[in-house]
Short mmCIF file of C-alpha atoms in Angstrom, two decimals:
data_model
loop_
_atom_site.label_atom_id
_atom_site.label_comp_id
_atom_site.label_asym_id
_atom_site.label_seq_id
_atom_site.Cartn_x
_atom_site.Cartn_y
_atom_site.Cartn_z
CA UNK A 1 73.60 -37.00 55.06
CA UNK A 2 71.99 -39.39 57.50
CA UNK A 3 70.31 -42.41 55.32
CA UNK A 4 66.88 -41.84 56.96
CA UNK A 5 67.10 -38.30 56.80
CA UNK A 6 67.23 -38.76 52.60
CA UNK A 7 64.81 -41.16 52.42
CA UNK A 8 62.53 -38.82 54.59
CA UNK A 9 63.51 -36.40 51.92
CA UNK A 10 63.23 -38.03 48.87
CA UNK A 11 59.64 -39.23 49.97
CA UNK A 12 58.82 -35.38 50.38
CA UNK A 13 60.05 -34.67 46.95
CA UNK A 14 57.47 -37.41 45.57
CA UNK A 15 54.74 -36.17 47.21
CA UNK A 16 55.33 -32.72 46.42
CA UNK A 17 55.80 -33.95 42.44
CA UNK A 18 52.14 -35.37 43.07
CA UNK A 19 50.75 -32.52 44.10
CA UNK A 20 52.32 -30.82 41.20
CA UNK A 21 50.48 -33.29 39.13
CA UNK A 22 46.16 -33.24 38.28
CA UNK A 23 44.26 -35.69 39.16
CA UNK A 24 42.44 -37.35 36.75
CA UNK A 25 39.45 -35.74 35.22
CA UNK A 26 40.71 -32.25 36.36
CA UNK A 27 42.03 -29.36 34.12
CA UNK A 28 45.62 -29.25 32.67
CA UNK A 29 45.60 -26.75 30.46
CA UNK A 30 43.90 -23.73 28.31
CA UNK A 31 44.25 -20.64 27.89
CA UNK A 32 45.07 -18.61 30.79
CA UNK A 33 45.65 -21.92 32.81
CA UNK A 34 47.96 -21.47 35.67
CA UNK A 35 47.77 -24.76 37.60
CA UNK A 36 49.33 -28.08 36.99
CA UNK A 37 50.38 -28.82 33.09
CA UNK A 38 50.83 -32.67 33.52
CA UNK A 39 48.62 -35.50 35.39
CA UNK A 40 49.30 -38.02 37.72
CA UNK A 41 50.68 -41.76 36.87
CA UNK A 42 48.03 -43.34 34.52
CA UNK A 43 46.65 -40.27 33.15
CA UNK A 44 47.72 -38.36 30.17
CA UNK A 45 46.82 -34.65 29.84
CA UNK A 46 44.33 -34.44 26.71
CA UNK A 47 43.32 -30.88 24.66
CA UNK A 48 39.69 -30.63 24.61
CA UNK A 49 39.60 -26.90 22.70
CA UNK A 50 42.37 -24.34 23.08
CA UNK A 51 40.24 -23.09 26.58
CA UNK A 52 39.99 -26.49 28.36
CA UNK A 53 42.63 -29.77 28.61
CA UNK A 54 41.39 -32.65 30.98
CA UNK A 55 43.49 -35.56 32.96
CA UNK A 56 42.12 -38.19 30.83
CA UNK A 57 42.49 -41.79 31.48
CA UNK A 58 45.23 -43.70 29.85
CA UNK A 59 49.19 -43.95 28.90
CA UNK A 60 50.97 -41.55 26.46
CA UNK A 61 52.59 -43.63 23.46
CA UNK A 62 56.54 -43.46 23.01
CA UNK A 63 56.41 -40.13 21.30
CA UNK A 64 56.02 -38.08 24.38
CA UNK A 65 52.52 -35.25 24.83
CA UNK A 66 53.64 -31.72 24.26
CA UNK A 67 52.66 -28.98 26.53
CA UNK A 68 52.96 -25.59 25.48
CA UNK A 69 52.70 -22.93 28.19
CA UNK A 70 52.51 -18.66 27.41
CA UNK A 71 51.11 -16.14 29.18
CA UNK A 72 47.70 -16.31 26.87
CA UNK A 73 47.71 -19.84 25.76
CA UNK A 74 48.16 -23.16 26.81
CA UNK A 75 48.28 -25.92 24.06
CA UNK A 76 48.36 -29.71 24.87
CA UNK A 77 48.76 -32.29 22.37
CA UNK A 78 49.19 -35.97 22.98
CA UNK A 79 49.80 -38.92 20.34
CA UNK A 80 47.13 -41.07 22.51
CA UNK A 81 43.40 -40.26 24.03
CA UNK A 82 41.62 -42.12 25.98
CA UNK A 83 37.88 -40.85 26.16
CA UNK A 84 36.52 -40.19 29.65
CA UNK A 85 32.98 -42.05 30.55
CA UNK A 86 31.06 -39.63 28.53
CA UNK A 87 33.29 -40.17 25.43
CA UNK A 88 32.84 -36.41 25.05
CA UNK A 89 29.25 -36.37 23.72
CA UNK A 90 26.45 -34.50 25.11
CA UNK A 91 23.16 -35.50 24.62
CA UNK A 92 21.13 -32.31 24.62
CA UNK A 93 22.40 -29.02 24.05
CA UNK A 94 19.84 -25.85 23.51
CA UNK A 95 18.30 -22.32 24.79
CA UNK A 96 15.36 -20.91 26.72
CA UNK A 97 12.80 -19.77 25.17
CA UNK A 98 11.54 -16.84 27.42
CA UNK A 99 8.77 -14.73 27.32
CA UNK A 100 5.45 -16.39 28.81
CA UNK A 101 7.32 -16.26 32.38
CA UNK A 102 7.73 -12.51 32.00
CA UNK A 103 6.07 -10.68 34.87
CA UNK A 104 6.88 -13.36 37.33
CA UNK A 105 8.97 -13.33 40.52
CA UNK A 106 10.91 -15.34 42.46
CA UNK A 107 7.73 -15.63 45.36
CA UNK A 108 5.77 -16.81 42.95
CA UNK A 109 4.49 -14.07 41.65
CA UNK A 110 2.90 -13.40 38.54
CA UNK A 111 1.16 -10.32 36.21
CA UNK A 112 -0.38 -12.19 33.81
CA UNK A 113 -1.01 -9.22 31.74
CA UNK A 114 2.86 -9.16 31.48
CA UNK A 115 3.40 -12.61 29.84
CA UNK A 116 5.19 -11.91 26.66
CA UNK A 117 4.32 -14.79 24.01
CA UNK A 118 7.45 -14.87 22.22
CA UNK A 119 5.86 -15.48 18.55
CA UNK A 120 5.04 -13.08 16.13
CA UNK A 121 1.71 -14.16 16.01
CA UNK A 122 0.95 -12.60 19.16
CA UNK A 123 3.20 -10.05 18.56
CA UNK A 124 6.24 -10.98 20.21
CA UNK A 125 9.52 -11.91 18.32
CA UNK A 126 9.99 -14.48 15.72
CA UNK A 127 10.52 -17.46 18.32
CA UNK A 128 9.73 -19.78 15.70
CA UNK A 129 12.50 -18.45 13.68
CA UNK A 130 14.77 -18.38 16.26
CA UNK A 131 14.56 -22.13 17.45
CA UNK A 132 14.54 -23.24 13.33
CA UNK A 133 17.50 -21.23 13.12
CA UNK A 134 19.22 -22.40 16.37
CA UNK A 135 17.85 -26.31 14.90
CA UNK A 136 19.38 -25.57 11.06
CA UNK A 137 22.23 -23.49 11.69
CA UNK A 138 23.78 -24.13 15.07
CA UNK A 139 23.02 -27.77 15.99
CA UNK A 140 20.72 -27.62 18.82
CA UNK A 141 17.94 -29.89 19.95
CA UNK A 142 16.26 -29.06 23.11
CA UNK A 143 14.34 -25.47 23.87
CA UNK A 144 13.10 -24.79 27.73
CA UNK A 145 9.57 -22.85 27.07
CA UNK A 146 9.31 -21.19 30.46
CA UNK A 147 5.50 -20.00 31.62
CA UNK A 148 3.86 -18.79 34.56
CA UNK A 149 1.61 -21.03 36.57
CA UNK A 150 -0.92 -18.32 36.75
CA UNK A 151 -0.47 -17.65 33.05
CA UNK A 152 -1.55 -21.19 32.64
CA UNK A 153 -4.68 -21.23 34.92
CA UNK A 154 -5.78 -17.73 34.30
CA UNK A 155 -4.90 -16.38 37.80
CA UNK A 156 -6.96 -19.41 39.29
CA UNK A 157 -5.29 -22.22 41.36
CA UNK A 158 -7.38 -24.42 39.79
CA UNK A 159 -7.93 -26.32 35.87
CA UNK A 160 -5.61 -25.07 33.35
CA UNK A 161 -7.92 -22.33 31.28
CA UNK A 162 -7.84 -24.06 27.50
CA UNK A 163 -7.58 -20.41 25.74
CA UNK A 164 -4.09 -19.91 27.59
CA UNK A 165 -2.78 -23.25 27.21
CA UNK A 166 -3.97 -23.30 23.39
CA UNK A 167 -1.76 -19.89 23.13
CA UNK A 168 1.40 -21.62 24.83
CA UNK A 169 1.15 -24.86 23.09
CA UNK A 170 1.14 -22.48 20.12
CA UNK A 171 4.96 -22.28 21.43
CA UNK A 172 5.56 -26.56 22.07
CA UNK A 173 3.95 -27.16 18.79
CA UNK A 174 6.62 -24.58 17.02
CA UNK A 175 9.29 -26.00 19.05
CA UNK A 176 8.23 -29.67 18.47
CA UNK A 177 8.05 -29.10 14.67
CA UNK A 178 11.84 -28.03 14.78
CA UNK A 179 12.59 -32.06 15.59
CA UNK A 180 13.94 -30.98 18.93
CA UNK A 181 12.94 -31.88 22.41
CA UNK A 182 11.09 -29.03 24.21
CA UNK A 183 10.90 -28.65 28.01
CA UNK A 184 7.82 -27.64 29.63
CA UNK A 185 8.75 -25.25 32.50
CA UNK A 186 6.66 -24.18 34.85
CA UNK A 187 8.39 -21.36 35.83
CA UNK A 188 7.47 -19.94 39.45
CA UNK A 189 9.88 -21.14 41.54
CA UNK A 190 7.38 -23.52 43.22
CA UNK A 191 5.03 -20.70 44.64
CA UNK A 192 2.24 -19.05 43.80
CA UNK A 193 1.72 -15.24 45.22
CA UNK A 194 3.92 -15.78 47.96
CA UNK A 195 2.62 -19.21 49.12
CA UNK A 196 4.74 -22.25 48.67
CA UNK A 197 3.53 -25.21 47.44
CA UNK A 198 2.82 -27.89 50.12
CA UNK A 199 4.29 -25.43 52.68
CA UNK A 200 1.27 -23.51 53.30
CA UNK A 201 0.48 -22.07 49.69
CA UNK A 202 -1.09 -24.24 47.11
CA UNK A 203 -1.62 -27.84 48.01
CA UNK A 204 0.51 -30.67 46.25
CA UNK A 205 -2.65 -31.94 45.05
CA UNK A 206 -3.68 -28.45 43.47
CA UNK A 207 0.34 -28.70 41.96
CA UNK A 208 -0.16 -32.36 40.75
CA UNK A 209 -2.83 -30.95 38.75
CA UNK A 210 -1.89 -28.88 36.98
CA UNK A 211 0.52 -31.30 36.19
CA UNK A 212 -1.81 -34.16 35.47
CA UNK A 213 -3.40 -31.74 32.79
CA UNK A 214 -0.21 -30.62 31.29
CA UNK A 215 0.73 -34.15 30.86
CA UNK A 216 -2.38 -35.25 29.65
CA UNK A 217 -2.02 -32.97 26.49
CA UNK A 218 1.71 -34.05 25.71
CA UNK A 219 1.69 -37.65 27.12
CA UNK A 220 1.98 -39.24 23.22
CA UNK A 221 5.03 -36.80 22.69
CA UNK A 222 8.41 -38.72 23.40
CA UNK A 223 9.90 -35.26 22.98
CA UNK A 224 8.25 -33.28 25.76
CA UNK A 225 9.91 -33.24 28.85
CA UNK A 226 8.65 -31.89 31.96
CA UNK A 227 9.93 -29.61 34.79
CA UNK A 228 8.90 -28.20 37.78
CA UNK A 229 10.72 -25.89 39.74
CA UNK A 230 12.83 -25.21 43.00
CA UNK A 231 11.77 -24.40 46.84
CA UNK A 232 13.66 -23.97 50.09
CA UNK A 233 12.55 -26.75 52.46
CA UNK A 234 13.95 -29.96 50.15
CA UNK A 235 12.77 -32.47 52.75
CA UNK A 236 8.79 -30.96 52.05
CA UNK A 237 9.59 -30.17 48.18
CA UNK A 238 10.09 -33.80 47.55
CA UNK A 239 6.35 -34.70 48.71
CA UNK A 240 5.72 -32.09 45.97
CA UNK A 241 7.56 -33.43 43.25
CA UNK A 242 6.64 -36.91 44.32
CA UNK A 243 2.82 -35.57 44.22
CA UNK A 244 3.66 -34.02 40.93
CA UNK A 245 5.66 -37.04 39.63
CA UNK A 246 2.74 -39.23 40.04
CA UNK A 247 0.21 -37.03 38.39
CA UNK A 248 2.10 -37.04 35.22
CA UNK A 249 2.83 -40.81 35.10
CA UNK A 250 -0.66 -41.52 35.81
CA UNK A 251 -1.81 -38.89 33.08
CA UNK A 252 -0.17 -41.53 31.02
CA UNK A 253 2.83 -40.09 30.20
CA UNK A 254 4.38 -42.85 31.44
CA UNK A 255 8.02 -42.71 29.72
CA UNK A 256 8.88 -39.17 28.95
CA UNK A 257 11.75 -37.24 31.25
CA UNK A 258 10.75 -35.93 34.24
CA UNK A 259 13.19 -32.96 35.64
CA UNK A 260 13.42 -33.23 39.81
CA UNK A 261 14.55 -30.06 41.09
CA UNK A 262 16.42 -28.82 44.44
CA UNK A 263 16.80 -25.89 46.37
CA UNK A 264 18.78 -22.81 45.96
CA UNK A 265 18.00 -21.83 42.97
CA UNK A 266 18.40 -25.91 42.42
CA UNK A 267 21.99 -24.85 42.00
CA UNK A 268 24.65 -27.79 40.82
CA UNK A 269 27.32 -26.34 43.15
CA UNK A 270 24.93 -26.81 46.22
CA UNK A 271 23.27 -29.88 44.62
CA UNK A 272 24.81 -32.06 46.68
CA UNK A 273 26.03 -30.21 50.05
CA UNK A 274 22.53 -28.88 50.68
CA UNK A 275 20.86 -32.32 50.83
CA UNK A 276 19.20 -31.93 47.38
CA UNK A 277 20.59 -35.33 45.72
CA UNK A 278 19.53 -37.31 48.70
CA UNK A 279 16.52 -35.90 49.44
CA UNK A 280 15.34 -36.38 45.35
CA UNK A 281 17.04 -39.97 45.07
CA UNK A 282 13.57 -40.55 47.00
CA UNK A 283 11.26 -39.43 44.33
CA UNK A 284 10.04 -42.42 42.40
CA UNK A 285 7.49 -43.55 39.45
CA UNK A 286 4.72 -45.30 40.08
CA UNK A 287 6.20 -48.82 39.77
CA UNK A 288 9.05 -48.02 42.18
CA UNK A 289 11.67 -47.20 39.14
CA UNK A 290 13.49 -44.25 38.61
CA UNK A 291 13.29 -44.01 35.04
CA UNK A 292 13.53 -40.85 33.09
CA UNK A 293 13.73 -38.88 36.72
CA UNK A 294 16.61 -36.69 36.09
CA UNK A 295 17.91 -34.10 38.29
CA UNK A 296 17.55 -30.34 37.06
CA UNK A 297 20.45 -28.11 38.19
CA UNK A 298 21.60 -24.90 36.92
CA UNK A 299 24.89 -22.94 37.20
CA UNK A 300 25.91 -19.52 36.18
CA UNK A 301 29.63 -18.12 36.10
CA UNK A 302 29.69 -14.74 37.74
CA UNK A 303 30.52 -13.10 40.80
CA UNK A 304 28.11 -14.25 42.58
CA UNK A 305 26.55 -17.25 40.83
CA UNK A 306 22.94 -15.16 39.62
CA UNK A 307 23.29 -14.78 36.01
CA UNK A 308 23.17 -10.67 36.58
CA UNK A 309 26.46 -10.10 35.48
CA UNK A 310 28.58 -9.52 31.75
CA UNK A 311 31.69 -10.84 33.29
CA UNK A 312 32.34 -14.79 34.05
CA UNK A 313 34.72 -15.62 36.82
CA UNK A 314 34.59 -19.15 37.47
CA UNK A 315 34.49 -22.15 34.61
CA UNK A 316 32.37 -24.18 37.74
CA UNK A 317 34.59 -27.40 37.58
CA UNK A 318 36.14 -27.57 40.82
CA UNK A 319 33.59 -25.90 42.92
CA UNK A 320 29.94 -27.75 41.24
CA UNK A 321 30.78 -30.29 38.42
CA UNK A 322 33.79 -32.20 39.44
CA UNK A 323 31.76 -32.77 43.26
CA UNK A 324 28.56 -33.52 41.27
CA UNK A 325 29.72 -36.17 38.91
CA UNK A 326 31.22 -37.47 41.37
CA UNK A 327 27.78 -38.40 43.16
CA UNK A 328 25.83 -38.87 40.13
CA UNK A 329 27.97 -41.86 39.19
CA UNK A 330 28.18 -42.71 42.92
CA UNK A 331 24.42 -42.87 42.75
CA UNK A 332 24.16 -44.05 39.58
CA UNK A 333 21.90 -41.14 38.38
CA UNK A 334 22.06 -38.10 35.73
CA UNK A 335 21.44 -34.32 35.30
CA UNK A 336 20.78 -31.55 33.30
CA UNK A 337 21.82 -28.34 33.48
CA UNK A 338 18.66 -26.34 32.02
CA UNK A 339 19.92 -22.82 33.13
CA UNK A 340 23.20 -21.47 32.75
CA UNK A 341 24.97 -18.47 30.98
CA UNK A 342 27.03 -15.49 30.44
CA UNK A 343 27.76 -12.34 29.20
CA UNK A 344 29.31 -11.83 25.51
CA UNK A 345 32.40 -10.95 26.92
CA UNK A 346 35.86 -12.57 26.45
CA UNK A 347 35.94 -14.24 30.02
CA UNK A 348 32.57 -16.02 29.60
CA UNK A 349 33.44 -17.55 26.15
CA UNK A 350 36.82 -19.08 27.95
CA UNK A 351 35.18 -19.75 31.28
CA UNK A 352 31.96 -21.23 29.55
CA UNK A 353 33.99 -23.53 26.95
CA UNK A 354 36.12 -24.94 30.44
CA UNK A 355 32.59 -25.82 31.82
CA UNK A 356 31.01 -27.35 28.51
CA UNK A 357 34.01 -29.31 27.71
CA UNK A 358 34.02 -30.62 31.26
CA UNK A 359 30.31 -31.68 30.84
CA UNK A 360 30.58 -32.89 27.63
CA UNK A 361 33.76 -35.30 29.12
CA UNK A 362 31.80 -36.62 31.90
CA UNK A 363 27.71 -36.86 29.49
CA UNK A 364 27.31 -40.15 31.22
CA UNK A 365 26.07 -38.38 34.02
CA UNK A 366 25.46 -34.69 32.83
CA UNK A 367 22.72 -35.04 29.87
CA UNK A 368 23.69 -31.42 28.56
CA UNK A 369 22.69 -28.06 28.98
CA UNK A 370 20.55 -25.08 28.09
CA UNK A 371 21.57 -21.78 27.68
CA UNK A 372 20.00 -18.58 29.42
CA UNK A 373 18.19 -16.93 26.97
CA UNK A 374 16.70 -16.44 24.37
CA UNK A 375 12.46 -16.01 22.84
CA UNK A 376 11.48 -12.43 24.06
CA UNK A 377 14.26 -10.40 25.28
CA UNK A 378 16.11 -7.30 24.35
CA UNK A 379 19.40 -8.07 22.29
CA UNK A 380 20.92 -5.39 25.08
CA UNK A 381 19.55 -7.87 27.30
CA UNK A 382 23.11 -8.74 29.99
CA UNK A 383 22.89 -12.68 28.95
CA UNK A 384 21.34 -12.31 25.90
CA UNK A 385 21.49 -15.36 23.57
CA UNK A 386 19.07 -13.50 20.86
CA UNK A 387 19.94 -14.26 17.50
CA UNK A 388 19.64 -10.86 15.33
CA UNK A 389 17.96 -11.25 11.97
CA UNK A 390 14.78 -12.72 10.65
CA UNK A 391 13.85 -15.32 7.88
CA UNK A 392 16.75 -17.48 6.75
CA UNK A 393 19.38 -15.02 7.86
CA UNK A 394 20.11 -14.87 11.32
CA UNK A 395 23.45 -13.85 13.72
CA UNK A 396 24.02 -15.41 16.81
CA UNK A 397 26.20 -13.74 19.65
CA UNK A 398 29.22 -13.86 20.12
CA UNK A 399 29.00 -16.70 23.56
CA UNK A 400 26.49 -18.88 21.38
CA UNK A 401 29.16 -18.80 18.21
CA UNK A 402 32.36 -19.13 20.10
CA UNK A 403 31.07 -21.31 22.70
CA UNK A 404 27.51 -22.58 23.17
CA UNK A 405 26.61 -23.28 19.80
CA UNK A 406 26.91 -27.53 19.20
CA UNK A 407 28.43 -26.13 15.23
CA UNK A 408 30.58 -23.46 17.28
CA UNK A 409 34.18 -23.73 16.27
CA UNK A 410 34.97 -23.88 20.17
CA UNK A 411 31.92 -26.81 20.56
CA UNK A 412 33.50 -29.70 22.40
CA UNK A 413 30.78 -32.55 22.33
CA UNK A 414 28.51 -32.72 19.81
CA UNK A 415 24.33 -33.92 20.17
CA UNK A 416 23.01 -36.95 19.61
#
């Protein structure tokens, strides 16, 4: 054989062998796992849990990793780890809390009469029992408390009515007395009946508000954070958030996380390719900082990305997280992913334990994540996080215990 024609060869054959190889910080391994098994040069291939390995930083030792490869299993062991950025510890990790967004839509629409305060005070289920449990028994420490703008202002774009808010901050003050960190989620999609805000529905200053009143009640809390919620238009939502931003800072909660959403749906996959990241990078506090002014995203594993469905098809990594961390330490910025979930199905406890072990690799720049749902809904409920019992004895299902659950056998970070 010619000598250029093998060394035209041979190069081939390397670069073939490095596409057989993962890059670093992609998957390796887990069960099911049909793509490459070892990592490029400077990267050894790392077990997270028996669903997820990672191409983790770093050189193997003398005694060589071990990969172990069958049809339902993949199991990767390796004498040396080197922890990625996040050292593998998330920072929050909890549930929603539904109940007082029942009856609204995504335009914004809201029966009031349909809000569904999940306490049994008000005769809804035991959400205080639920979060002490999910606190005690399972590790978590941040609840999203989802409510309905009109809930909150009795139908009135206008003050926040004192006898509502008195019944939701029945909710904070049950969630804040757990020790955790509760999110304060207004939850109508950044519309009211129809109109969006600044885009020829409410005004930004009728948004900021609200805002400026919410804030004003919590602003001595370190563990409230506050969220507003998604809209179409990013380049006009911004002058929204920014309006909204500002009211809360100026309420004088001047320290407390702030959650910046984007559009569609604020989804992470689309975070960055629909202009979202840029567009938000602008929002800023008062003094010019960007303190505390995270990015909300959320990300669900079925079909079709909506959270409708029992069956998870996609762990998220390639297509949302790997592309979002990515920018996020480009930027220099984090997020949190405040909505995502599954069915309690086989394929969402693997494909959910591939994304949380992902996240929880790369917590410099993804804060955690809280799970879809909880508070008020049925147990039969198709992403139903409800733990059954009451009291001191409660069961959680079978995605929280596998998979979601900080305690969970499966659990790959752990809170802070």
């Amino acid at each position: 054989m010619p000598q250029k024609c093998y060394l035209a060869l041979a190069a081939a054959v390397a670069v073939a062998s490095v596409r057989d190889q993962g890059a670093v910080w992609s998957q390796c391994g887990g069960v099911g796992w049909r793509g490459a098994t070892t990592c490029v040069d400077g990267a050894v291939c790392t077990a997270q849990n028996d669903h997820y390995s990672q191409c983790v930083p770093g050189t193997a030792t003398k005694t060589a990793s071990t990969i172990v490869t069958s049809a339902s299993k993949t199991t990767t062991t390796s004498p040396s780890k080197t922890a990625a950025p996040g050292a593998g510890t998330l920072k929050f990790v909890g549930v929603n809390i539904a109940g007082f967004d029942f009856g609204c839509t995504t335009d914004g629409s809201c029966t009031t009469s349909a809000a569904n305060p999940p306490l049994t005070q008000y005769s809804g289920k035991d959400g205080k029992g639920q979060m002490t449990h999910f606190v005690n028994d399972d590790g978590y420490n941040v609840f999203r408390l989802p409510v309905g703008w009109q809930f909150l202002t009795n139908n009135v774009i206008g003050p926040v009515d004192q006898t509502n808010l008195a019944e939701y901050d029945a909710l904070v003050q049950n969630c804040l007395a757990t020790g955790a960190y509760c999110i304060i989620d207004i939850h109508n999609y950044a519309r009211w009946n129809k109109g969006i805000i600044g885009q020829g529905g409410p005004t930004n200053a009728q948004f900021a508000q609200t805002w400026s009143e919410i804030a004003t009640s919590y602003k001595d809390n370190q563990k409230v954070i506050f969220g507003p919620h998604d809209i179409p238009d990013i380049n006009l939502w911004v002058e929204s958030v920014q309006a909204a931003v500002t009211a809360i800072r100026n309420a004088g909660a001047t320290t407390q996380m702030i959650l910046l959403p984007g559009n569609d749906y604020t989804s992470a996959g689309a975070f960055v390719s629909n202009g979202s990241g840029d567009a938000l990078k602008k929002v800023v506090n008062p003094d010019g900082s960007v303190t505390n002014l995270i990015f909300d995203v959320h990300q669900y594993l079925d079909s079709d990305n909506s959270g409708t469905h029992a069956e998870c098809v996609t762990n998220n990594i390639d297509g949302a997280w790997a592309p979002l961390v990515q920018w996020l330490r480009a930027n220099k910025r984090q997020a949190f992913n405040t909505e995502t979930g599954g069915g309690n199905t086989a394929s969402c406890v693997q494909y959910m334990c591939q994304q949380i072990a992902y996240q929880a690799q790369n917590s410099d720049v993804i804060l955690g994540y809280v799970g879809w749902s909880a508070g008020n809904f049925d147990a039969s409920y198709v992403l139903s996080e409800l733990p059954s019992g009451s009291g001191s004895s409660w069961t959680d299902t079978e995605l929280v215990a596998q998979c979601m659950a900080p305690k969970a056998g499966a659990q790959r970070g752990s809170t802070s």
